Amino acid sequence: MTIHLPQGPYTPRATPLDLAPGAAAPTSRTVFSAAHVVADPYADISPDDPAAVDWESTLAFRRHLWAHGLGVAEAMDTAQRGMGLDWAGAAELIRRSAAEARAVGGRIACGVGTDQLSGAGTPTLAEVTAAYEEQLALAEENGVQPILMASRALVRAARGPEDYLATYAHLLRQASEPVILHWLGPMFDPALAGYWGSTDLDGATDAFLKVIAEHPDKVDGIKISLLDAAREIDVRRRLPGGVRCYTGDDFNYPELIAGDERGFSHALLGIFDPLGPLAAHAVRVLDTGDVDGFRALLDPTVELSRHLFRPPTRFYKTGVVFLAWLSGHQEHFTMVGGLQSARSLPHLAKAYELADGLGLFPDPDLAEHRMRSLLTVHGGAR
């Protein structure tokens, strides 16, 4: 039956992709999905209150990702760190997810940042370092691999590249196990403009690589989220031996994961939240050496990803949670911080059409019903 979307009439797909859980984790690439959190829709809170999280639904979604062989990158940007989820909520999320990972044997890494610091004023470097140390300690106490996230507070505190180098050197010396370094571009968070001490990307890249070169034994890998495939490939080729590159490029991930004769990227991606089962299946195809088969599966998903991550890119989380609702992973389209209002009805309707066309919805009838209900709320159902 045709559904009338803002962009025009659309006939939903009849059958989904057959992607049952239970398959082994990919072997040729390490693949993390940065996972979203599920809000508690019945919590009586205001926008200024701490986030109210539906813990059971949030953990159930992580079990879904693990069941398909993916790792979970916890308490990252996709989980609305700094956009609805504060440090207290993130800390509880890390504790609960770490326990769940141990129970089911799932792979997990978690974001370590400085978001317990106020966004006002200029902190000292000592305060930034102490905030990082607190979060690093929590990660290590819970047995999860740390991901050193880019820090808004460090941008305000640092006077130049040397302050970044000193801060990261101190943290890496303290880390008991190798960490993942995270470079998040300003398209994801405008407060991170000029990270590594320079708005010139060549200068910032040099500082970033210097940190790694001086501490290769403490860096498992790097995650680059700049939406610039050429720069990621350049950085990837300049890494010390044994240091991995995890692509965070939600525009160009198929080619970066496939790689070339000089190397490839692993993956730590927000788009692998809605694409989880398909992404894991595609990488297992890549495990067999079938690059063309991998690209045939993953290339068609790029249009959806580019749509979800269109500017303002930081609001991609709204589309991610919307697709989780349509897929039946949660019973409502409510987000912490009220972020469900951050994208327009036409944007969401196009996301539905693209995701349905890919066969991503386990129950297409449920997805269609929920899309129609949203249209009705907006007064546009036909």
CSV table of C-alpha atoms in Angstrom, one decimal:
chain,number,residue,atom,x,y,z
A,1,MET,CA,0.0,0.0,0.0
A,2,THR,CA,1.3,3.4,-0.9
A,3,ILE,CA,2.3,5.8,1.9
A,4,HIS,CA,2.2,9.5,1.1
A,5,LEU,CA,5.4,11.1,2.4
A,6,PRO,CA,6.3,14.8,2.2
A,7,GLN,CA,8.6,14.0,-0.8
A,8,GLY,CA,5.8,12.1,-2.6
A,9,PRO,CA,4.1,8.7,-2.7
A,10,TYR,CA,6.2,5.7,-1.7
A,11,THR,CA,5.4,2.0,-1.8
A,12,PRO,CA,7.2,0.2,1.1
A,13,ARG,CA,9.3,-2.8,0.6
A,14,ALA,CA,7.6,-6.1,1.3
A,15,THR,CA,10.4,-8.1,2.8
A,16,PRO,CA,13.5,-7.2,4.9
A,17,LEU,CA,17.0,-8.4,4.4
A,18,ASP,CA,17.6,-11.9,6.0
A,19,LEU,CA,20.2,-11.0,8.6
A,20,ALA,CA,19.7,-13.3,11.6
A,21,PRO,CA,21.8,-12.8,14.8
A,22,GLY,CA,24.3,-15.3,16.0
A,23,ALA,CA,27.1,-15.0,13.4
A,24,ALA,CA,30.7,-14.7,14.5
A,25,ALA,CA,32.4,-11.4,14.7
A,26,PRO,CA,34.3,-10.2,11.6
A,27,THR,CA,38.0,-11.2,11.6
A,28,SER,CA,39.7,-9.1,9.0
A,29,ARG,CA,38.6,-5.8,10.5
A,30,THR,CA,37.8,-4.7,14.1
A,31,VAL,CA,34.3,-3.1,13.9
A,32,PHE,CA,32.6,-1.0,16.6
A,33,SER,CA,29.2,0.6,16.5
A,34,ALA,CA,28.8,3.8,18.5
A,35,ALA,CA,25.5,3.1,20.1
A,36,HIS,CA,22.6,5.5,21.0
A,37,VAL,CA,20.8,5.7,24.4
A,38,VAL,CA,17.1,5.2,24.8
A,39,ALA,CA,15.3,7.9,26.8
A,40,ASP,CA,12.6,7.2,29.4
A,41,PRO,CA,9.5,8.8,27.8
A,42,TYR,CA,7.5,8.8,31.0
A,43,ALA,CA,10.1,10.7,33.1
A,44,ASP,CA,8.7,14.0,34.4
A,45,ILE,CA,11.7,16.2,33.7
A,46,SER,CA,12.6,19.5,32.2
A,47,PRO,CA,15.3,20.2,29.6
A,48,ASP,CA,17.6,21.4,32.4
A,49,ASP,CA,17.3,18.2,34.4
A,50,PRO,CA,19.7,15.2,34.0
A,51,ALA,CA,18.8,12.7,31.4
A,52,ALA,CA,16.3,10.0,32.2
A,53,VAL,CA,17.4,6.8,30.5
A,54,ASP,CA,15.4,3.6,29.9
A,55,TRP,CA,18.2,1.3,31.0
A,56,GLU,CA,16.6,-2.0,29.9
A,57,SER,CA,16.0,-0.8,26.3
A,58,THR,CA,19.4,0.8,26.1
A,59,LEU,CA,21.1,-2.4,27.2
A,60,ALA,CA,18.9,-4.5,24.9
A,61,PHE,CA,20.1,-2.5,22.0
A,62,ARG,CA,23.7,-3.3,22.9
A,63,ARG,CA,22.8,-7.0,23.1
A,64,HIS,CA,21.4,-6.7,19.6
A,65,LEU,CA,24.7,-5.3,18.3
A,66,TRP,CA,26.8,-7.9,20.1
A,67,ALA,CA,24.5,-10.7,18.8
A,68,HIS,CA,25.5,-9.6,15.2
A,69,GLY,CA,29.2,-9.7,16.0
A,70,LEU,CA,29.8,-6.0,16.4
A,71,GLY,CA,31.8,-4.3,19.2
A,72,VAL,CA,30.1,-1.5,21.1
A,73,ALA,CA,31.7,2.0,21.4
A,74,GLU,CA,30.0,3.2,24.5
A,75,ALA,CA,29.2,6.7,25.8
A,76,MET,CA,30.4,8.4,22.6
A,77,ASP,CA,29.0,11.2,20.5
A,78,THR,CA,26.2,8.9,19.3
A,79,ALA,CA,25.1,8.4,22.9
A,80,GLN,CA,24.6,12.2,23.1
A,81,ARG,CA,27.6,13.0,25.2
A,82,GLY,CA,27.4,16.7,25.8
A,83,MET,CA,24.1,16.9,23.9
A,84,GLY,CA,21.7,15.6,26.5
A,85,LEU,CA,23.8,13.0,28.4
A,86,ASP,CA,26.0,14.5,31.2
A,87,TRP,CA,29.0,12.8,32.8
A,88,ALA,CA,26.9,11.3,35.6
A,89,GLY,CA,24.7,9.6,33.1
A,90,ALA,CA,27.6,8.6,30.9
A,91,ALA,CA,29.4,7.0,34.0
A,92,GLU,CA,26.3,5.0,34.8
A,93,LEU,CA,26.0,3.9,31.2
A,94,ILE,CA,29.6,2.7,31.2
A,95,ARG,CA,29.1,0.8,34.4
A,96,ARG,CA,26.0,-0.9,33.2
A,97,SER,CA,27.2,-1.6,29.7
A,98,ALA,CA,30.5,-3.0,30.9
A,99,ALA,CA,28.7,-5.4,33.2
A,100,GLU,CA,26.4,-6.5,30.3
A,101,ALA,CA,29.4,-7.0,28.0
A,102,ARG,CA,31.0,-9.3,30.6
A,103,ALA,CA,27.8,-11.2,30.9
A,104,VAL,CA,27.4,-11.9,27.2
A,105,GLY,CA,31.0,-11.8,26.1
A,106,GLY,CA,30.7,-8.7,24.0
A,107,ARG,CA,33.5,-6.4,23.0
A,108,ILE,CA,33.3,-2.9,24.4
A,109,ALA,CA,35.3,0.4,24.4
A,110,CYS,CA,34.1,3.6,26.0
A,111,GLY,CA,34.5,7.3,25.7
A,112,VAL,CA,36.8,9.1,28.2
A,113,GLY,CA,36.5,12.9,28.2
A,114,THR,CA,36.2,16.0,30.4
A,115,ASP,CA,32.5,16.7,30.3
A,116,GLN,CA,32.2,16.9,34.1
A,117,LEU,CA,33.8,20.4,33.7
A,118,SER,CA,31.5,23.4,33.3
A,119,GLY,CA,31.2,24.8,29.8
A,120,ALA,CA,31.6,28.3,31.1
A,121,GLY,CA,35.0,30.0,31.6
A,122,THR,CA,38.5,28.9,30.9
A,123,PRO,CA,39.7,25.8,32.9
A,124,THR,CA,43.3,25.3,33.7
A,125,LEU,CA,45.2,22.5,32.1
A,126,ALA,CA,45.5,20.8,35.5
A,127,GLU,CA,41.7,20.8,35.7
A,128,VAL,CA,41.4,19.3,32.3
A,129,THR,CA,43.9,16.6,33.1
A,130,ALA,CA,42.2,15.8,36.3
A,131,ALA,CA,38.9,15.4,34.6
A,132,TYR,CA,40.4,13.1,32.0
A,133,GLU,CA,42.0,11.1,34.8
A,134,GLU,CA,38.7,10.6,36.7
A,135,GLN,CA,37.1,9.2,33.6
A,136,LEU,CA,40.1,7.1,32.6
A,137,ALA,CA,40.0,5.5,36.0
A,138,LEU,CA,36.4,4.7,35.7
A,139,ALA,CA,36.9,3.0,32.4
A,140,GLU,CA,39.8,0.9,33.7
A,141,GLU,CA,38.0,0.0,36.9
A,142,ASN,CA,35.2,-1.4,34.7
A,143,GLY,CA,37.5,-3.3,32.4
A,144,VAL,CA,36.7,-1.5,29.2
A,145,GLN,CA,39.1,-0.1,26.6
A,146,PRO,CA,39.3,3.7,26.9
A,147,ILE,CA,38.7,6.0,23.9
A,148,LEU,CA,40.3,9.4,24.7
A,149,MET,CA,37.7,11.7,23.3
A,150,ALA,CA,38.3,15.2,22.1
A,151,SER,CA,37.7,17.8,24.9
A,152,ARG,CA,35.9,21.1,24.6
A,153,ALA,CA,37.5,22.1,27.8
A,154,LEU,CA,41.0,21.5,26.4
A,155,VAL,CA,40.2,23.7,23.4
A,156,ARG,CA,39.5,26.5,25.9
A,157,ALA,CA,42.5,25.8,28.1
A,158,ALA,CA,45.2,25.1,25.5
A,159,ARG,CA,47.4,27.9,24.2
A,160,GLY,CA,48.9,25.9,21.4
A,161,PRO,CA,50.0,22.5,20.2
A,162,GLU,CA,52.4,22.1,23.0
A,163,ASP,CA,49.6,22.0,25.6
A,164,TYR,CA,47.8,19.2,23.7
A,165,LEU,CA,51.1,17.3,23.5
A,166,ALA,CA,51.8,17.6,27.2
A,167,THR,CA,48.2,16.7,28.2
A,168,TYR,CA,48.0,13.6,26.1
A,169,ALA,CA,51.5,12.5,27.0
A,170,HIS,CA,50.6,12.6,30.7
A,171,LEU,CA,47.4,10.6,30.1
A,172,LEU,CA,49.1,8.0,27.9
A,173,ARG,CA,51.8,7.5,30.5
A,174,GLN,CA,49.1,6.8,33.1
A,175,ALA,CA,47.0,4.4,30.9
A,176,SER,CA,47.5,0.8,31.9
A,177,GLU,CA,46.5,-0.5,28.5
A,178,PRO,CA,46.6,0.9,25.0
A,179,VAL,CA,43.9,3.4,24.2
A,180,ILE,CA,42.1,4.7,21.1
A,181,LEU,CA,42.6,8.4,20.4
A,182,HIS,CA,39.7,10.3,19.0
A,183,TRP,CA,39.8,13.3,16.7
A,184,LEU,CA,36.3,14.7,16.2
A,185,GLY,CA,36.0,17.5,13.7
A,186,PRO,CA,34.0,20.7,14.2
A,187,MET,CA,31.3,19.5,11.8
A,188,PHE,CA,30.3,17.1,14.7
A,189,ASP,CA,30.9,19.6,17.4
A,190,PRO,CA,31.6,23.3,16.6
A,191,ALA,CA,33.3,23.7,20.0
A,192,LEU,CA,36.1,21.5,18.9
A,193,ALA,CA,37.3,23.9,16.1
A,194,GLY,CA,41.1,24.3,16.2
A,195,TYR,CA,41.7,21.0,18.0
A,196,TRP,CA,45.4,20.0,18.4
A,197,GLY,CA,46.2,23.7,18.6
A,198,SER,CA,45.6,24.8,15.0
A,199,THR,CA,42.7,25.6,12.6
A,200,ASP,CA,45.1,24.5,9.8
A,201,LEU,CA,44.5,20.8,9.3
A,202,ASP,CA,48.0,20.1,8.2
A,203,GLY,CA,49.4,21.6,11.4
A,204,ALA,CA,46.8,19.8,13.5
A,205,THR,CA,47.6,16.5,11.8
A,206,ASP,CA,51.3,17.0,12.6
A,207,ALA,CA,50.6,17.5,16.3
A,208,PHE,CA,48.2,14.5,16.3
A,209,LEU,CA,50.8,12.3,14.8
A,210,LYS,CA,53.5,13.5,17.1
A,211,VAL,CA,51.5,12.3,20.1
A,212,ILE,CA,51.2,8.9,18.6
A,213,ALA,CA,54.8,8.7,17.5
A,214,GLU,CA,56.1,9.4,21.0
A,215,HIS,CA,53.8,6.8,22.6
A,216,PRO,CA,53.1,4.0,20.1
A,217,ASP,CA,53.0,1.4,22.8
A,218,LYS,CA,50.1,3.2,24.5
A,219,VAL,CA,48.0,3.8,21.4
A,220,ASP,CA,45.9,0.9,20.1
A,221,GLY,CA,44.5,3.0,17.3
A,222,ILE,CA,43.1,6.3,16.3
A,223,LYS,CA,39.5,7.3,15.3
A,224,ILE,CA,39.3,10.1,12.8
A,225,SER,CA,35.9,11.8,12.3
A,226,LEU,CA,36.7,14.6,9.8
A,227,LEU,CA,34.6,13.4,6.8
A,228,ASP,CA,37.7,13.7,4.7
A,229,ALA,CA,38.7,10.4,3.1
A,230,ALA,CA,42.0,11.7,1.6
A,231,ARG,CA,43.2,13.0,4.9
A,232,GLU,CA,42.3,9.8,6.7
A,233,ILE,CA,44.3,7.8,4.1
A,234,ASP,CA,47.2,10.1,4.5
A,235,VAL,CA,47.2,9.8,8.3
A,236,ARG,CA,46.7,6.1,8.1
A,237,ARG,CA,49.8,5.7,6.0
A,238,ARG,CA,51.9,7.7,8.4
A,239,LEU,CA,51.0,5.7,11.5
A,240,PRO,CA,53.6,3.7,13.4
A,241,GLY,CA,53.5,0.0,12.8
A,242,GLY,CA,50.9,-1.7,15.0
A,243,VAL,CA,48.7,1.4,15.5
A,244,ARG,CA,45.3,1.0,13.8
A,245,CYS,CA,43.2,3.5,12.1
A,246,TYR,CA,39.5,3.3,12.9
A,247,THR,CA,37.4,5.2,10.4
A,248,GLY,CA,34.8,7.6,11.8
A,249,ASP,CA,34.0,8.9,8.3
A,250,ASP,CA,30.3,8.4,7.9
A,251,PHE,CA,30.5,9.6,4.3
A,252,ASN,CA,33.2,7.4,2.9
A,253,TYR,CA,33.4,4.3,5.1
A,254,PRO,CA,33.0,1.5,2.4
A,255,GLU,CA,36.2,2.6,0.5
A,256,LEU,CA,38.1,3.3,3.7
A,257,ILE,CA,37.3,-0.1,5.2
A,258,ALA,CA,38.0,-1.9,2.0
A,259,GLY,CA,41.3,-0.2,1.8
A,260,ASP,CA,44.0,-0.4,-0.9
A,261,GLU,CA,47.3,-2.0,-1.5
A,262,ARG,CA,48.9,0.1,1.2
A,263,GLY,CA,46.4,-0.5,4.0
A,264,PHE,CA,42.9,-0.2,5.3
A,265,SER,CA,40.8,1.3,8.1
A,266,HIS,CA,39.0,-0.6,10.8
A,267,ALA,CA,35.7,1.0,11.9
A,268,LEU,CA,34.1,2.9,14.8
A,269,LEU,CA,31.0,4.5,13.3
A,270,GLY,CA,27.8,6.1,14.4
A,271,ILE,CA,26.1,4.9,11.1
A,272,PHE,CA,26.8,1.3,12.2
A,273,ASP,CA,24.1,1.8,14.9
A,274,PRO,CA,21.2,1.6,12.3
A,275,LEU,CA,23.3,-0.5,9.8
A,276,GLY,CA,24.6,-2.9,12.5
A,277,PRO,CA,23.5,-6.3,11.1
A,278,LEU,CA,24.1,-5.4,7.4
A,279,ALA,CA,27.5,-3.8,8.2
A,280,ALA,CA,28.7,-6.9,10.2
A,281,HIS,CA,27.5,-9.2,7.4
A,282,ALA,CA,29.3,-7.1,4.8
A,283,VAL,CA,32.6,-7.2,6.7
A,284,ARG,CA,32.3,-11.0,7.1
A,285,VAL,CA,32.1,-11.1,3.3
A,286,LEU,CA,35.2,-9.0,3.2
A,287,ASP,CA,36.8,-11.6,5.5
A,288,THR,CA,36.7,-14.0,2.6
A,289,GLY,CA,38.6,-11.6,0.4
A,290,ASP,CA,35.5,-10.7,-1.6
A,291,VAL,CA,36.0,-6.9,-1.8
A,292,ASP,CA,33.5,-6.5,-4.6
A,293,GLY,CA,30.9,-8.4,-2.6
A,294,PHE,CA,31.6,-6.2,0.4
A,295,ARG,CA,31.2,-3.0,-1.7
A,296,ALA,CA,28.0,-4.3,-3.3
A,297,LEU,CA,26.5,-4.6,0.1
A,298,LEU,CA,27.8,-1.5,1.8
A,299,ASP,CA,28.0,1.1,-1.0
A,300,PRO,CA,24.2,1.4,-1.4
A,301,THR,CA,24.0,2.5,2.3
A,302,VAL,CA,26.1,5.6,1.8
A,303,GLU,CA,23.1,7.7,0.5
A,304,LEU,CA,21.3,7.0,3.8
A,305,SER,CA,24.3,7.8,5.9
A,306,ARG,CA,25.0,11.0,4.1
A,307,HIS,CA,21.4,12.0,4.6
A,308,LEU,CA,21.5,11.3,8.3
A,309,PHE,CA,24.8,13.1,8.7
A,310,ARG,CA,23.9,16.2,6.6
A,311,PRO,CA,24.6,19.6,8.2
A,312,PRO,CA,24.2,20.4,11.0
A,313,THR,CA,26.0,17.0,11.3
A,314,ARG,CA,25.8,16.9,15.1
A,315,PHE,CA,22.1,16.2,14.8
A,316,TYR,CA,22.6,12.9,13.1
A,317,LYS,CA,21.6,11.3,16.4
A,318,THR,CA,18.0,12.2,15.8
A,319,GLY,CA,17.9,10.1,12.6
A,320,VAL,CA,19.7,7.2,14.3
A,321,VAL,CA,17.1,7.0,17.1
A,322,PHE,CA,14.2,7.5,14.7
A,323,LEU,CA,15.4,4.4,12.7
A,324,ALA,CA,15.8,2.5,15.9
A,325,TRP,CA,12.1,3.3,16.7
A,326,LEU,CA,11.0,2.2,13.3
A,327,SER,CA,13.0,-1.0,13.6
A,328,GLY,CA,11.3,-2.0,16.8
A,329,HIS,CA,14.3,-1.5,19.1
A,330,GLN,CA,12.4,0.9,21.3
A,331,GLU,CA,8.7,1.7,21.8
A,332,HIS,CA,8.8,5.5,21.3
A,333,PHE,CA,10.6,8.3,19.4
A,334,THR,CA,11.7,10.3,22.4
A,335,MET,CA,15.3,11.4,23.0
A,336,VAL,CA,17.3,12.7,26.0
A,337,GLY,CA,17.4,16.4,25.9
A,338,GLY,CA,14.4,16.5,23.6
A,339,LEU,CA,16.6,16.1,20.6
A,340,GLN,CA,13.8,14.3,18.6
A,341,SER,CA,12.8,17.8,17.5
A,342,ALA,CA,16.2,18.5,15.9
A,343,ARG,CA,15.3,17.2,12.4
A,344,SER,CA,12.3,18.1,10.2
A,345,LEU,CA,9.5,15.8,9.2
A,346,PRO,CA,10.7,15.7,5.5
A,347,HIS,CA,14.2,14.8,6.7
A,348,LEU,CA,12.8,11.9,8.8
A,349,ALA,CA,10.5,10.7,6.0
A,350,LYS,CA,13.4,10.6,3.6
A,351,ALA,CA,15.4,8.5,6.1
A,352,TYR,CA,12.5,6.1,6.4
A,353,GLU,CA,12.3,5.7,2.6
A,354,LEU,CA,16.0,5.2,2.2
A,355,ALA,CA,16.2,2.7,5.1
A,356,ASP,CA,13.2,0.8,3.9
A,357,GLY,CA,14.6,0.6,0.4
A,358,LEU,CA,17.7,-1.0,1.8
A,359,GLY,CA,15.6,-3.6,3.7
A,360,LEU,CA,16.9,-2.5,7.1
A,361,PHE,CA,13.6,-2.8,9.0
A,362,PRO,CA,13.1,-6.3,10.5
A,363,ASP,CA,9.4,-5.8,10.4
A,364,PRO,CA,8.5,-3.5,7.4
A,365,ASP,CA,4.8,-3.4,8.4
A,366,LEU,CA,5.7,-2.1,11.9
A,367,ALA,CA,8.0,0.5,10.4
A,368,GLU,CA,5.3,1.6,8.0
A,369,HIS,CA,2.7,1.8,10.8
A,370,ARG,CA,5.0,3.9,12.9
A,371,MET,CA,5.9,6.2,10.0
A,372,ARG,CA,2.1,6.7,9.4
A,373,SER,CA,1.6,7.5,13.0
A,374,LEU,CA,4.3,10.2,12.9
A,375,LEU,CA,2.7,11.7,9.8
A,376,THR,CA,-0.6,11.7,11.6
A,377,VAL,CA,0.9,13.6,14.6
A,378,HIS,CA,2.2,16.2,12.1
A,379,GLY,CA,-1.2,16.4,10.4
A,380,GLY,CA,0.1,15.0,7.1
A,381,ALA,CA,-1.2,11.4,6.9
A,382,ARG,CA,-3.1,10.3,3.8
